[in-house]
CSV table of C-alpha atoms in Angstrom, one decimal:
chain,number,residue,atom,x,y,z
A,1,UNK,CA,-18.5,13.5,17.2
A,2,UNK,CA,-15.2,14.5,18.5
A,3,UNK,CA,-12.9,11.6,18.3
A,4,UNK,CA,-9.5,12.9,17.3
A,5,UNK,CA,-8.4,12.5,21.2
A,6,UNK,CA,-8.7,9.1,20.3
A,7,UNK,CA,-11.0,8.6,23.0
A,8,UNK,CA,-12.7,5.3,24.1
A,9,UNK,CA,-16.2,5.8,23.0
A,10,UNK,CA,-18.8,3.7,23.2
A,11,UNK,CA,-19.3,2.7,19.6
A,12,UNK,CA,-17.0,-0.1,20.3
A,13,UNK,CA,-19.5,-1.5,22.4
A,14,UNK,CA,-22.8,-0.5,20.1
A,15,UNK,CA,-21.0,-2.4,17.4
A,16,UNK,CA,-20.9,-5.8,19.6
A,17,UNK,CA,-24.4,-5.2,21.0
A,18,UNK,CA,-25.5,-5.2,17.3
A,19,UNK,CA,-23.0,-8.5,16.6
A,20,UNK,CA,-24.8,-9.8,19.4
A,21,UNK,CA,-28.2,-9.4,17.9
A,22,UNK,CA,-27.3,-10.0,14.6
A,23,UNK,CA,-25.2,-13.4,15.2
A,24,UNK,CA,-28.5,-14.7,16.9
A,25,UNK,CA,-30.7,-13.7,14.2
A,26,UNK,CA,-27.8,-15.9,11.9
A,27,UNK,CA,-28.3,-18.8,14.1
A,28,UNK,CA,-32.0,-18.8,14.2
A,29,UNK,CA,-32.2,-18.6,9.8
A,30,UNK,CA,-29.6,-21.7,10.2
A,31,UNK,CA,-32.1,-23.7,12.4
A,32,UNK,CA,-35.2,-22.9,10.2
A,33,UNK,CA,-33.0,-24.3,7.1
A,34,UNK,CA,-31.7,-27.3,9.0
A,35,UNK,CA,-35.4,-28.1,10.3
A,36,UNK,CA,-36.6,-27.5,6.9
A,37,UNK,CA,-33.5,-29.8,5.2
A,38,UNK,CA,-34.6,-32.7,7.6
A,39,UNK,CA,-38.3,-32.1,7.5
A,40,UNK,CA,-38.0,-32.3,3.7
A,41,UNK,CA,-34.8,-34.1,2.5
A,42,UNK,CA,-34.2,-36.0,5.0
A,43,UNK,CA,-31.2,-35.1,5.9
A,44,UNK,CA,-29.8,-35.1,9.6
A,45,UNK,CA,-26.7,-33.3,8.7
A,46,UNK,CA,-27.4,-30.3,6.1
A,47,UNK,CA,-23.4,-30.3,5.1
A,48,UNK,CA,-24.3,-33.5,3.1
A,49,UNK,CA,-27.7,-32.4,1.2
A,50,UNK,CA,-26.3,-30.7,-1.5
A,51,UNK,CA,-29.6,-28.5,-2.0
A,52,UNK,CA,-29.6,-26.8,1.9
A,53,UNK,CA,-26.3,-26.9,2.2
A,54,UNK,CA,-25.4,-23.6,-0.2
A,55,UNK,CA,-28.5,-22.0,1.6
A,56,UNK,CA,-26.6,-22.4,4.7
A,57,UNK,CA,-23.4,-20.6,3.3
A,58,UNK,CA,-25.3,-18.2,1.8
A,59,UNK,CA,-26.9,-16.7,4.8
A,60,UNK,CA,-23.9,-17.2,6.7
A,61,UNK,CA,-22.0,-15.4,4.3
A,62,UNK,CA,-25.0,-12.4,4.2
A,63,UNK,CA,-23.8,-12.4,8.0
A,64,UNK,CA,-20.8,-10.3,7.5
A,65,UNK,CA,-20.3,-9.7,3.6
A,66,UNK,CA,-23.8,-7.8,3.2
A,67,UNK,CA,-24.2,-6.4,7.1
A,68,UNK,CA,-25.9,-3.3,7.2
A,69,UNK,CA,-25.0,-1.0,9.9
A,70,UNK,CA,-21.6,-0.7,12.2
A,71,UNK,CA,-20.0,-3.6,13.7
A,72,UNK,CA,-17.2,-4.7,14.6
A,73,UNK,CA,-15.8,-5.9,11.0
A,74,UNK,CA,-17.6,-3.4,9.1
A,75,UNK,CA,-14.5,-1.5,7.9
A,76,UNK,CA,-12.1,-4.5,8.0
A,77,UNK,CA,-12.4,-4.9,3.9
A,78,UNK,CA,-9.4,-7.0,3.6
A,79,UNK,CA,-11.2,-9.6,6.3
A,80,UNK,CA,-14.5,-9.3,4.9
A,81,UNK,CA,-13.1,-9.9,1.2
A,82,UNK,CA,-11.2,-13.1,2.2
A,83,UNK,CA,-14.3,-14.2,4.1
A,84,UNK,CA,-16.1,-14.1,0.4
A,85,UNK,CA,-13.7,-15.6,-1.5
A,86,UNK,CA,-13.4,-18.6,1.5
A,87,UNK,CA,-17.5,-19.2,1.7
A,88,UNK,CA,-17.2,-19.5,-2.4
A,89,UNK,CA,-14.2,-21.9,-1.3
A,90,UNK,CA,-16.6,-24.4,0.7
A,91,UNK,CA,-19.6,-23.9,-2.1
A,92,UNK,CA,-17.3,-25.8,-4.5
A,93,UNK,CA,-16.1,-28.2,-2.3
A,94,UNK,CA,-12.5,-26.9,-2.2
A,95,UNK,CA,-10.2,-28.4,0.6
A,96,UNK,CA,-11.8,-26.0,3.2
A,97,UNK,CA,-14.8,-26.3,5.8
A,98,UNK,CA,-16.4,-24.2,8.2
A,99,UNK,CA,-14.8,-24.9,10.8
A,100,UNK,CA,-11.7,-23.3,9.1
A,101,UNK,CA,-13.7,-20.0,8.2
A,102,UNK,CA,-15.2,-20.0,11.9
A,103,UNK,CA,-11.5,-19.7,13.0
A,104,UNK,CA,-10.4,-16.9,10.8
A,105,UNK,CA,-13.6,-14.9,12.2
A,106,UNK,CA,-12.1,-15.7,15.8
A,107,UNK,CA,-8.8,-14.9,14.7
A,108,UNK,CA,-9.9,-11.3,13.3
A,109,UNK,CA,-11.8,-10.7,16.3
A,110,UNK,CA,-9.3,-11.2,18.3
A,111,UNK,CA,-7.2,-8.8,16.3
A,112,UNK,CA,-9.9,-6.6,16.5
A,113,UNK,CA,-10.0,-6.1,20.0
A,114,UNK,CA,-6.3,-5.6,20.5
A,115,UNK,CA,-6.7,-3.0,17.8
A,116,UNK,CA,-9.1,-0.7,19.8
A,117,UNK,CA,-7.1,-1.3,23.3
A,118,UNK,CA,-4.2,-0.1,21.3
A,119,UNK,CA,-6.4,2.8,19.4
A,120,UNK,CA,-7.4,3.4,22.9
A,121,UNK,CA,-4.6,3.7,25.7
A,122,UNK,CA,-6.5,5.3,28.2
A,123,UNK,CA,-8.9,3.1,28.8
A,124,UNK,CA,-5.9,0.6,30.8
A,125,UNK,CA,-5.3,3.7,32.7
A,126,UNK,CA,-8.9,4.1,34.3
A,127,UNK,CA,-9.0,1.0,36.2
A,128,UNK,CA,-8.0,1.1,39.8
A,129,UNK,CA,-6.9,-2.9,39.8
A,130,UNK,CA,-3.5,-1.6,40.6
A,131,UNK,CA,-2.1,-3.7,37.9
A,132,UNK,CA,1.2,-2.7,35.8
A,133,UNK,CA,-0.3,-0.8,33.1
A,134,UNK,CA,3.0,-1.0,31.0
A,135,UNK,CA,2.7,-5.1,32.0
A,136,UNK,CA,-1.1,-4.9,29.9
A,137,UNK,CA,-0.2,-3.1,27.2
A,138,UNK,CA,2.7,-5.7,26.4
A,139,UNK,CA,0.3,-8.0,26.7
A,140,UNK,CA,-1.8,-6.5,23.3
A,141,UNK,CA,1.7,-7.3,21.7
A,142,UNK,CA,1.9,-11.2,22.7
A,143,UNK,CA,0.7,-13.3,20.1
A,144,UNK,CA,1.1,-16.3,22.0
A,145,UNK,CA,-1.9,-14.8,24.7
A,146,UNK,CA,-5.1,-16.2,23.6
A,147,UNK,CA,-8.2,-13.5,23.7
A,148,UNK,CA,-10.1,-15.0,26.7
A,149,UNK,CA,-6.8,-14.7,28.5
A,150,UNK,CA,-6.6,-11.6,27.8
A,151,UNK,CA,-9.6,-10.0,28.0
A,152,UNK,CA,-9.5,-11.8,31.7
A,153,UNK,CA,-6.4,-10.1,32.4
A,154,UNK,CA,-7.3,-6.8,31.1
A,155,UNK,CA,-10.7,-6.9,33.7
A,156,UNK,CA,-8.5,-7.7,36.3
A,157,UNK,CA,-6.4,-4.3,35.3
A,158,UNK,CA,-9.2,-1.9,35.1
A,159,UNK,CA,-11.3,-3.3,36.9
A,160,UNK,CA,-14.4,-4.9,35.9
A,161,UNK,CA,-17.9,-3.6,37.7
A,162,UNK,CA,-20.0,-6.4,39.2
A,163,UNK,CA,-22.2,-8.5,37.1
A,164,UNK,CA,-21.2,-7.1,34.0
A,165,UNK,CA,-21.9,-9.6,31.5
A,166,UNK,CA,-25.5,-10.1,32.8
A,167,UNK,CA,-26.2,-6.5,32.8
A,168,UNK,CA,-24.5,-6.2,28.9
A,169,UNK,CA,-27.0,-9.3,28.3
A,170,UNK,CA,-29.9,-7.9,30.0
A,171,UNK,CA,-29.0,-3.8,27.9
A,172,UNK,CA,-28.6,-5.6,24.8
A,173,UNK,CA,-32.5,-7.5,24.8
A,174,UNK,CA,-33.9,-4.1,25.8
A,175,UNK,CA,-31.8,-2.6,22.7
A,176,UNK,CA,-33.0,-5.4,20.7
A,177,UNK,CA,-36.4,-4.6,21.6
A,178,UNK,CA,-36.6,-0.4,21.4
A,179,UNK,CA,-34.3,-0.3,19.0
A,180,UNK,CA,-37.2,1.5,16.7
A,181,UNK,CA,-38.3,3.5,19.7
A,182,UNK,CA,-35.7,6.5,20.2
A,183,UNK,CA,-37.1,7.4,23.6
A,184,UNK,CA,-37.1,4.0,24.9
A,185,UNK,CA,-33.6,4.0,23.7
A,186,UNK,CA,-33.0,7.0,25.0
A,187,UNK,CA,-34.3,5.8,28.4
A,188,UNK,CA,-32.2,2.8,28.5
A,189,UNK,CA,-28.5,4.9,27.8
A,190,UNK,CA,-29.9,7.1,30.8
A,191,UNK,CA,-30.3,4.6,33.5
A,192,UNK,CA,-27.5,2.0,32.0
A,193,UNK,CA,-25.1,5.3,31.5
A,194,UNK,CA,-25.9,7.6,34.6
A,195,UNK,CA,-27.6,6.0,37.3
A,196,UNK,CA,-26.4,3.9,40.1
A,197,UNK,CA,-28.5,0.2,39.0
A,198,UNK,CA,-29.4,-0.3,43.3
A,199,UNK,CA,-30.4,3.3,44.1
A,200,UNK,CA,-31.3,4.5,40.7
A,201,UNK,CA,-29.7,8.0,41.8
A,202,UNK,CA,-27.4,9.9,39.2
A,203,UNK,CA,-24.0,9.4,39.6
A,204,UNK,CA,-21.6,11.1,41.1
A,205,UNK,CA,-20.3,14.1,39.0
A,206,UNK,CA,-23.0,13.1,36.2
A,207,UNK,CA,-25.6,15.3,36.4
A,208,UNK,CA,-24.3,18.2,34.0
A,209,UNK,CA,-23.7,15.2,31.2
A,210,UNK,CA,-27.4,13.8,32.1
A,211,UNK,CA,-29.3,17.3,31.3
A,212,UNK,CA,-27.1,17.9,28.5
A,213,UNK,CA,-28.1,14.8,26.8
A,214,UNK,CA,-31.9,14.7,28.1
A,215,UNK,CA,-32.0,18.7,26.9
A,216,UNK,CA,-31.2,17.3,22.6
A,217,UNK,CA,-33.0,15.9,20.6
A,218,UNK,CA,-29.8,14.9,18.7
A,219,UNK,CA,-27.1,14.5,20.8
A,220,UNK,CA,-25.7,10.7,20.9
A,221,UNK,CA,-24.9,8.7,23.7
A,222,UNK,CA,-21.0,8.8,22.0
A,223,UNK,CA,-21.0,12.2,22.3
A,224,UNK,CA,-21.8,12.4,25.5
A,225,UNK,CA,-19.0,9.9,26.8
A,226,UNK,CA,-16.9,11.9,24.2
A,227,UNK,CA,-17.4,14.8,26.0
A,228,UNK,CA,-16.8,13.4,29.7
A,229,UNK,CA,-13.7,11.9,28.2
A,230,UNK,CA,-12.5,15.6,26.9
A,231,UNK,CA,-13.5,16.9,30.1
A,232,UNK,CA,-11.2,14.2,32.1
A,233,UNK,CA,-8.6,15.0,29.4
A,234,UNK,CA,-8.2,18.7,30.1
A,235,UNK,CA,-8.5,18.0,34.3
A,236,UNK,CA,-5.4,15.9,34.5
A,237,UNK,CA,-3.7,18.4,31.9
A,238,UNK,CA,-4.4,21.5,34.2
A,239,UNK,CA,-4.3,20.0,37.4
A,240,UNK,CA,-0.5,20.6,38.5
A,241,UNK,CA,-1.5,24.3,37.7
A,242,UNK,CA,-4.2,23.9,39.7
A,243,UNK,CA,-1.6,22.5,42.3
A,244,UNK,CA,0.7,25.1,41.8
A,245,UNK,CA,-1.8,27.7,42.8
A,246,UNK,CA,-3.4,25.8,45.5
A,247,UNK,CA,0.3,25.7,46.8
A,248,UNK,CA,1.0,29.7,46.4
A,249,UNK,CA,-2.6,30.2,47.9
A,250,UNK,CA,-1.3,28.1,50.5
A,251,UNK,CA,1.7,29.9,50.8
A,252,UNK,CA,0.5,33.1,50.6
A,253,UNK,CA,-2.3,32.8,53.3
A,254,UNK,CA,0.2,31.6,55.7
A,255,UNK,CA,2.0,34.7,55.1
A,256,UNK,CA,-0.4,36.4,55.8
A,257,UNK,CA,-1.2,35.0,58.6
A,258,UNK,CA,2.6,35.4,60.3
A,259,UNK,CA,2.0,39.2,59.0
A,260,UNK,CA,-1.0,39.4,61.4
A,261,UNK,CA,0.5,37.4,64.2
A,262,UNK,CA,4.2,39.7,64.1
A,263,UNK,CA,1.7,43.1,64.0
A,264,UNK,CA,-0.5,41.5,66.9
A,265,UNK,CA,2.6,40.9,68.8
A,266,UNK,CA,4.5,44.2,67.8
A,267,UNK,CA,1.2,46.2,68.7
A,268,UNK,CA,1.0,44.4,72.2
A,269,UNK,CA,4.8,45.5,73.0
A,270,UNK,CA,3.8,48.9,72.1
């Protein structure tokens, strides 16, 4: 996959479409053990039975320390080895809770997201908000700008598409659910990816992308944005060429045509 362009792929997004999934399948464990903890110990807060309580940590801490696949802190070590050494922290009833660790998360998130904006430049110079593009990128810079700020800020740049988040929802339960089922998958990337969601027509301009990635059996849906991305890349860089020789072209016709006009008008004397 082609990403020394730095180009905004996708993967981004596949990595919090997993988080996603993976955060409610957290949250779900942490009910069954706080049902079980009340059902059983009689407890109505598990932070204060000493036996469920750990078992809570534990699979909290599984959350992020021993996360299989890519997300969105899999290659942050540094965060994911303080995260260890704080859910150790709260097991031995040091002066931290989880309220504290549930901030840190949010605080590397948050750095996180700025990281790939910055990674990432031209994706703030897509949108057609008609915002100052120099104004959002100072923005990735201001500590003091909270992430739902700017995040809100950053849609209102590019540009965000209509109904978004319950489209991203509604992709990421049908993920969930082919995620073992390359076809379905498959399926899902084309319609989300290429078609218009009313009409269910290809996109404009997508159709050489959409047979190229229906045609493999192994191309990826990273590659393909990779490639639309490269493709965009080298437009803008040849298009004052293409300018310039529309221009001469231009130029040269209406030569041409003053040629034919002076001959008309010299053969009409004669």
């Amino acid at each position: 996959m082609g990403s020394n362009g730095k180009i905004a792929l996708p993967e981004h997004w596949t990595e919090l479409s997993a988080a996603r999934i993976h955060k409610q399948q957290c949250a779900d464990d942490v009910d069954a053990i706080k049902k079980t903890c009340l059902e059983e110990c009689g407890k109505r807060s598990v932070v204060d039975c000493e036996k469920c309580f750990p078992k809570v940590l534990d699979r909290m801490r599984a959350r992020y320390c021993d996360a299989e696949g890519r997300e969105w802190f899999s290659q942050r070590r540094a965060f994911l080895n303080e995260l260890d050494v704080l859910f150790t922290d709260v097991k031995d009833h040091k002066k931290i809770d989880l309220k504290y660790i549930e901030d840190d998360i949010e605080s590397e998130k948050e750095a996180w997201y700025r990281w790939v904006l910055r990674m990432y430049p031209r994706f703030l110079s897509t949108g057609d908000g008609g915002a100052d593009q120099d104004e959002l990128r100072a923005m990735l810079d201001d500590p003091v700008k909270r992430r739902e700020e700017l995040i809100e800020r950053i849609w209102e740049g590019v540009g965000k598409p209509t109904n978004w988040d319950a489209d991203v929802d509604s992709l990421t339960e049908k993920i969930a659910a082919a995620r073992n089922n390359a076809a379905a998958l498959k399926q899902l990337y084309i319609t989300f990816f290429f078609k218009d969601s009313e009409t269910g027509e290809v996109l404009d301009n997508a159709q050489q992308y959409l047979e190229a990635y229906e045609a493999s059996d192994t191309m990826t849906i990273e590659q393909v944005i990779d490639r639309i991305a490269q493709d965009h890349k080298a437009s803008l860089t040849t298009a004052p060429q293409r300018d310039s020789h529309k221009s001469r072209l231009d130029e040269l016709r209406r030569a041409k045509m003053a040629f034919e006009q002076n001959r008309l008008q010299n053969k009409a004397r004669a």
